[in-house]
Coordinates of C-alpha atoms in Angstrom, one line a residue:
X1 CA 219.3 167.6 31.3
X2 CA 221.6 164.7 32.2
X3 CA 221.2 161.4 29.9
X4 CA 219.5 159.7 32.3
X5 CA 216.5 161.9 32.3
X6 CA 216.8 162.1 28.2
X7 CA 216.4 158.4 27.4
X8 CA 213.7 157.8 30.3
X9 CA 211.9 161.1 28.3
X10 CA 212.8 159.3 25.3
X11 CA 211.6 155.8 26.4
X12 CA 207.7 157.7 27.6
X13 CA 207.8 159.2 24.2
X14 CA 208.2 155.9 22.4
X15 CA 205.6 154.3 24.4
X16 CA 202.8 157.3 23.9
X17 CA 203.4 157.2 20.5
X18 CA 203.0 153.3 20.4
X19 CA 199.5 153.3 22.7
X20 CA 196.7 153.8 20.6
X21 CA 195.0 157.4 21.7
X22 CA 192.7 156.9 24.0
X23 CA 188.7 157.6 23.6
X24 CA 187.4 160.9 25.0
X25 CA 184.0 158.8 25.5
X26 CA 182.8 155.4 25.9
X27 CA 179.2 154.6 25.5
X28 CA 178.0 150.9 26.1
X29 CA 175.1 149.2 23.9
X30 CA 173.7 145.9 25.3
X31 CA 170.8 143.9 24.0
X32 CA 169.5 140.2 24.4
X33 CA 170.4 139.6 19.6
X34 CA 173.4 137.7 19.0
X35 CA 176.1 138.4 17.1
X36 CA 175.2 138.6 13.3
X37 CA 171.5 138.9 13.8
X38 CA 170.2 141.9 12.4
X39 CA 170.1 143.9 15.6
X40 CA 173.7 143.4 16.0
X41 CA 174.9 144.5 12.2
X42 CA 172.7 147.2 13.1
X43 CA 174.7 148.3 16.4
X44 CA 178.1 147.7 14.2
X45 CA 177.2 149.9 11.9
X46 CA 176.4 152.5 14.2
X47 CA 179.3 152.2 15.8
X48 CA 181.3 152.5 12.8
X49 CA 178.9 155.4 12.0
X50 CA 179.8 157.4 15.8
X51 CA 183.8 156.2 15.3
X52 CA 183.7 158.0 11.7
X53 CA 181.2 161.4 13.1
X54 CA 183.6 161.9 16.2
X55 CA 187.1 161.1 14.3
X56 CA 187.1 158.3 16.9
X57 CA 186.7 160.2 19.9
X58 CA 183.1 158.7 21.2
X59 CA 183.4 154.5 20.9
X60 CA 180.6 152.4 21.2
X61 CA 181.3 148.8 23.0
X62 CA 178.7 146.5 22.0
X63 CA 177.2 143.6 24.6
X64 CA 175.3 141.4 22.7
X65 CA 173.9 137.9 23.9
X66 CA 172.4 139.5 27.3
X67 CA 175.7 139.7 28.7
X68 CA 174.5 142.8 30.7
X69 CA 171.4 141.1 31.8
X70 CA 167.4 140.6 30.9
X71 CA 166.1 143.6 28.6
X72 CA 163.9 145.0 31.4
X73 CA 167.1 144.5 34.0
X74 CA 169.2 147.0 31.6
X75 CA 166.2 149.4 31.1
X76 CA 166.2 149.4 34.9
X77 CA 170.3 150.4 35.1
X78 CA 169.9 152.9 32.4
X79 CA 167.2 154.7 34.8
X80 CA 169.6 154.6 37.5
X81 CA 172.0 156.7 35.2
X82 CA 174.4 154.0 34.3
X83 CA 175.9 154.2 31.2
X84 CA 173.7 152.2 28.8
X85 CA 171.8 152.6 25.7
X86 CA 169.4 149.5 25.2
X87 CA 166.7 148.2 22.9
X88 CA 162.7 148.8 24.2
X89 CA 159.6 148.4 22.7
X90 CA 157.0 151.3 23.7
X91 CA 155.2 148.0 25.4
X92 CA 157.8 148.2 28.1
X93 CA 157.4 152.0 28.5
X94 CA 153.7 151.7 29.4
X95 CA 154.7 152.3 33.1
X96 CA 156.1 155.8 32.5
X97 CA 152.6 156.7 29.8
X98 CA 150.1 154.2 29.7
X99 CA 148.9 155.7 25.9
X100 CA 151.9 155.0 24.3
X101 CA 151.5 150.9 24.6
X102 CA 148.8 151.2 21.9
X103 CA 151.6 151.5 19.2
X104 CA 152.9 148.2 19.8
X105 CA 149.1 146.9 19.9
X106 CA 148.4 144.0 17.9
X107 CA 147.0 144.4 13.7
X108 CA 147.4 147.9 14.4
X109 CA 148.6 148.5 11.0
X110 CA 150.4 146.6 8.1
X111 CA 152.6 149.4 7.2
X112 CA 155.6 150.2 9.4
X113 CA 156.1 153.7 7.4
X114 CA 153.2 154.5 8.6
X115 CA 154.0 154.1 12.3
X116 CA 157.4 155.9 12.0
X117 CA 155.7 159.1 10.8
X118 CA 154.0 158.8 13.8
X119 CA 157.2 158.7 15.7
X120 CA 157.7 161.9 14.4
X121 CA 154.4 163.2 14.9
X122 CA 153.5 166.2 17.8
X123 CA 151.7 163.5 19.9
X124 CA 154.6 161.4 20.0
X125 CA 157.1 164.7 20.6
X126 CA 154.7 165.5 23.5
X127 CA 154.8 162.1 25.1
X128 CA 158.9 162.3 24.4
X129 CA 159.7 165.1 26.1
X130 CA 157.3 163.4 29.3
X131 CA 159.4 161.0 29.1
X132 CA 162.7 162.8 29.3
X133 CA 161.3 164.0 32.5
X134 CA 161.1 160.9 34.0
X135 CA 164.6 160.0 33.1
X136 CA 164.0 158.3 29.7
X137 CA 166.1 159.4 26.8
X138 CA 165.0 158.8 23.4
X139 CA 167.9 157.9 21.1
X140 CA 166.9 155.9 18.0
X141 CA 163.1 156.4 16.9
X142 CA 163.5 154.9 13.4
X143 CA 164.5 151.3 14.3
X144 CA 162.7 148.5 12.7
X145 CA 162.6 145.0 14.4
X146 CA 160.6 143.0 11.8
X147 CA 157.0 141.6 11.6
X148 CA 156.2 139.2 14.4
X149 CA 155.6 135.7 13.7
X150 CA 154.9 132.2 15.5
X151 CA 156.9 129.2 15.5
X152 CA 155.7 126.4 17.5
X153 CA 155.8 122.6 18.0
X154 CA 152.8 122.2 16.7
X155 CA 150.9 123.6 13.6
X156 CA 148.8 126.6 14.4
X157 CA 146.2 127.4 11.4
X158 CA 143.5 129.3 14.1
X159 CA 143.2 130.8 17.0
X160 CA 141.7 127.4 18.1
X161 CA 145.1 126.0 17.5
X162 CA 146.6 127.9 20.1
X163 CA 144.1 127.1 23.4
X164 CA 146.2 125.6 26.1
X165 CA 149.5 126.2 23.9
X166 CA 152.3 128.3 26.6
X167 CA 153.8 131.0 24.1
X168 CA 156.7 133.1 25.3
X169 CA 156.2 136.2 25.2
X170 CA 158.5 139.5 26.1
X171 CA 157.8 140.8 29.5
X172 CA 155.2 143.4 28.5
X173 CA 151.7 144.1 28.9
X174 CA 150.7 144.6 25.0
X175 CA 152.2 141.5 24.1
X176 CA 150.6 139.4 27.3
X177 CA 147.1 140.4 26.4
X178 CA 147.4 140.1 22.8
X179 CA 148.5 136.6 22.8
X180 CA 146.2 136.0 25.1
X181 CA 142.8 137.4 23.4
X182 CA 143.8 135.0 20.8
X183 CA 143.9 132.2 22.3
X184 CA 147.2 131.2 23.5
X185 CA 148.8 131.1 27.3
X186 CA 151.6 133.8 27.9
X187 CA 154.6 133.3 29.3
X188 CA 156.7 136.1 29.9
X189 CA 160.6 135.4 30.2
X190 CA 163.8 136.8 28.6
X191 CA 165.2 136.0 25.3
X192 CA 167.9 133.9 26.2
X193 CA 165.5 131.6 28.6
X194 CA 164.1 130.5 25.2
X195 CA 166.2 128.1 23.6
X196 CA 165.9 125.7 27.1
X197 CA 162.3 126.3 27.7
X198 CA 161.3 125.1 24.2
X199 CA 164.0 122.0 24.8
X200 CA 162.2 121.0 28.5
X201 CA 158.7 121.9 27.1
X202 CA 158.2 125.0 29.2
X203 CA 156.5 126.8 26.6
X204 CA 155.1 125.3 23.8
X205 CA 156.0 128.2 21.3
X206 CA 157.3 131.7 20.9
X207 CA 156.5 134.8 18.7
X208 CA 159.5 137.6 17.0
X209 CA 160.3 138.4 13.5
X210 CA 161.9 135.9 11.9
X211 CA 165.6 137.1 11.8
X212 CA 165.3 136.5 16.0
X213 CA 163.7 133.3 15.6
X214 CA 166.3 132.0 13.3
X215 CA 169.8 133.6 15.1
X216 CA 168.3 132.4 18.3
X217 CA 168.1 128.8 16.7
X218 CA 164.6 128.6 18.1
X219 CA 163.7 126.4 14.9
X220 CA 166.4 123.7 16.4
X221 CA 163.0 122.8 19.0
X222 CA 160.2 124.0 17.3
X223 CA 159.4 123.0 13.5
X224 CA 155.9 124.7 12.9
X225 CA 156.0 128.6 11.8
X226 CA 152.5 130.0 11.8
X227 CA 153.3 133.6 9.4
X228 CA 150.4 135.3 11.7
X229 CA 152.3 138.8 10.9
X230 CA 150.8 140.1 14.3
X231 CA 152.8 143.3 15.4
X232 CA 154.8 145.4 13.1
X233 CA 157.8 145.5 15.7
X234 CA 159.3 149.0 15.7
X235 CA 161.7 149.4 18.3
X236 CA 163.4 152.1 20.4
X237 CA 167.2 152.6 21.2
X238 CA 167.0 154.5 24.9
X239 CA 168.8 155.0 28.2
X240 CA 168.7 157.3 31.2
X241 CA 168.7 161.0 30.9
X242 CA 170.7 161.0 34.0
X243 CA 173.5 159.4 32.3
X244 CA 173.0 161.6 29.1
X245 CA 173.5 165.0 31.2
X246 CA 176.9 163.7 31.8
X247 CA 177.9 164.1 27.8
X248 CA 178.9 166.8 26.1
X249 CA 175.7 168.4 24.7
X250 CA 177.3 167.9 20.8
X251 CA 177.6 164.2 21.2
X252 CA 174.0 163.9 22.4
X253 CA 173.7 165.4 19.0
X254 CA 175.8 163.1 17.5
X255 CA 174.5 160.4 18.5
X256 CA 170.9 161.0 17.6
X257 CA 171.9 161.7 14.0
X258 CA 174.0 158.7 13.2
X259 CA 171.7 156.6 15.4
X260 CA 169.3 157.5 12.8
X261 CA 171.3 156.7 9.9
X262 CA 171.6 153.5 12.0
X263 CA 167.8 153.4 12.2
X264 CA 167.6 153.5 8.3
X265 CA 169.5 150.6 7.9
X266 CA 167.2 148.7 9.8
X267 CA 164.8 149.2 8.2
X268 CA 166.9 148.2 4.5
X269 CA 167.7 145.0 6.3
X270 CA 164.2 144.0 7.7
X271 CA 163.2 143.8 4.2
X272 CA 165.7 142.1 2.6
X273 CA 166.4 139.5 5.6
X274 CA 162.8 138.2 6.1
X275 CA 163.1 135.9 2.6
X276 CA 166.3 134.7 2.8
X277 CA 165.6 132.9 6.4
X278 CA 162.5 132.2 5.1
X279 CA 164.1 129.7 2.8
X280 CA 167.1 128.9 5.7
X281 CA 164.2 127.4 8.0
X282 CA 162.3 125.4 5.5
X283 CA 165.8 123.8 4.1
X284 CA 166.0 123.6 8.5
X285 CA 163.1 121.2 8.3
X286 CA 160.4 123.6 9.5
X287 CA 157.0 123.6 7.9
X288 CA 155.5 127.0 7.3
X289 CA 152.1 128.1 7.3
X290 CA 150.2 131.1 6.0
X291 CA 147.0 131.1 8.0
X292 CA 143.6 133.2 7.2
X293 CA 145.1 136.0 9.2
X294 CA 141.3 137.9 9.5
X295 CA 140.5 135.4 12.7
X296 CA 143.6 136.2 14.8
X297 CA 142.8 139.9 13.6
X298 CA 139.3 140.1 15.2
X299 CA 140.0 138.2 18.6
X300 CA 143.0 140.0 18.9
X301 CA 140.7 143.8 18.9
X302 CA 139.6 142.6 22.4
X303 CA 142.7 144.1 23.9
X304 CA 142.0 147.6 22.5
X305 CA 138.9 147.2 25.1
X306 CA 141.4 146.6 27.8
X307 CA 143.5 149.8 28.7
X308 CA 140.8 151.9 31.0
X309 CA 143.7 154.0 31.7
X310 CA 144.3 155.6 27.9
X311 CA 143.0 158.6 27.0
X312 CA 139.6 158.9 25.3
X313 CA 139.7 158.1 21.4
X314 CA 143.1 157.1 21.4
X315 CA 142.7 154.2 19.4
X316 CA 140.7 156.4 17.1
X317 CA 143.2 159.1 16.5
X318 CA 146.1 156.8 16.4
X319 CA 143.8 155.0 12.9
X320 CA 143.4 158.7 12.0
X321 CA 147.4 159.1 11.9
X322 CA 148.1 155.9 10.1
X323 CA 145.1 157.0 7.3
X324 CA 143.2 154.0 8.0

């Protein structure tokens, strides 16, 4: 080996052992939170979580902010098999089994435990693997968004309050007709439309848990938060099954356990955030109110009326799983 050869072999050595080893796998995460809202501690940690379970050989790149695009434009790439694991509500997955948009129906329960032990449930394993079918893959279960409220520009105390008021809502059908049975206009649009709608007087007002309403800096343009507590907001983590037959079968596994871990830190966080920005608002200058909740409750039953398409008595068992 002349020296030639033995410093340029000496030269690639150095500068392998200086780059940083690259990842087997690469998984992207996108939603519409920004950084340090709850969603987004709750996708660092589960990435710190799949970094520490795969000694660093899946990594997780994080797109907060809608940098990928609208929620229902990501869901839409996943299906296509891109890689992309997103944040849905079972309103959006209505398309693919009209029965599971009950469990985002409005005063269905007061109890989120109640709803994840259905999510574990054999109805809902029945209506998962359907879904796996049709190219939906089920990663996180166990993820709680919060309990939707409603900030406005203008005090809502009933369901009177809200007549002719334009309330954005997310683009799904559970959420349409529930704000509209009690009262209020929907006005579907993505997340980070909001913030300029509110400031040209689009909409008049818009409905998430508070953690969203506050990161989103909603309160900037709207001062009045009516604590209707509407929907307990769980939340899936999903993408395509196309793209998920690509990975290695023990990192599927992977990342449905530490996506649950993921899922229980949610949940820690839900509860201990709601206060805290509570108390940020009001020193904001927003006025909260805690309306008679029973009025918003009985309009908002209309909508259980509405859904021809679900199967007999669903509504029914669904009460019978919560023990209501």
């Amino acid at each position: 080996m002349n020296m030639l050869t033995k410093t340029l072999l000496g030269a690639t050595t150095a500068i392998m052992l200086a780059m940083p080893a690259l990842a087997e796998t690469t998984v992207r995460i996108a939603y519409e939170n920004n950084p340090g809202e709850p969603a987004d501690l709750v996708m660092n940690r589960w990435k710190e979580l799949v970094a520490e379970a795969s000694d660093g050989e899946v990594v997780l790149e994080l797109y907060p902010s809608s940098q990928l695009g609208a929620k229902k434009d990501v869901i839409e790439q996943g299906m296509l098999g891109v890689n992309v694991i997103t944040i849905a509500d079972v309103g959006f997955l209505t398309d693919y089994d009209p029965d599971l948009g009950i469990l985002f129906g409005p005063y269905l329960t007061d109890d989120a435990e109640s709803l994840f032990k259905i999510y574990e449930s054999d109805w809902f394993k029945e209506k998962e693997a359907k879904l796996q079918e049709q190219g939906i893959h089920i990663v996180i279960k166990n993820y709680l968004y919060g309990t939707r409220q409603l900030l406005a520009t203008k005090k809502v105390e009933t369901p009177d309050d809200l007549k002719g008021m334009k309330i954005r809502t997310p683009n799904n059908i559970m959420q349409i007709r529930a704000i509209e049975a009690m009262g209020g206009t929907p006005t579907p649009m993505p997340l980070g439309d909001v913030y300029p709608a509110l400031t040209q007087g689009v909409i008049d007002g818009v409905e998430n848990p508070l953690p969203v309403l506050f990161g989103q800096k909603l309160h900037e343009q709207a001062k009045e938060l009516s604590m209707i507590s509407y929907l307990q907001n769980t939340s899936l983590w999903l993408g395509g099954q196309a793209y998920f037959d690509t990975l290695d079968p023990e990192v599927v596994e992977m990342l449905h356990e530490t996506g649950y871990e993921a899922g229980l830190y949610s949940q820690e966080l839900a509860a201990a955030e709601d206060e805290k920005i509570l108390e940020a608002m009001q020193d904001a200058g927003v006025t909260v109110t805690y309306p008679d909740v029973e009025p918003f409750r009985e309009k908002a039953m209309a909508v259980y009326d509405q859904f021809p398409e679900w199967s007999e008595g669903l509504y029914e068992e669904i009460q019978s799983q919560l023990g209501q």
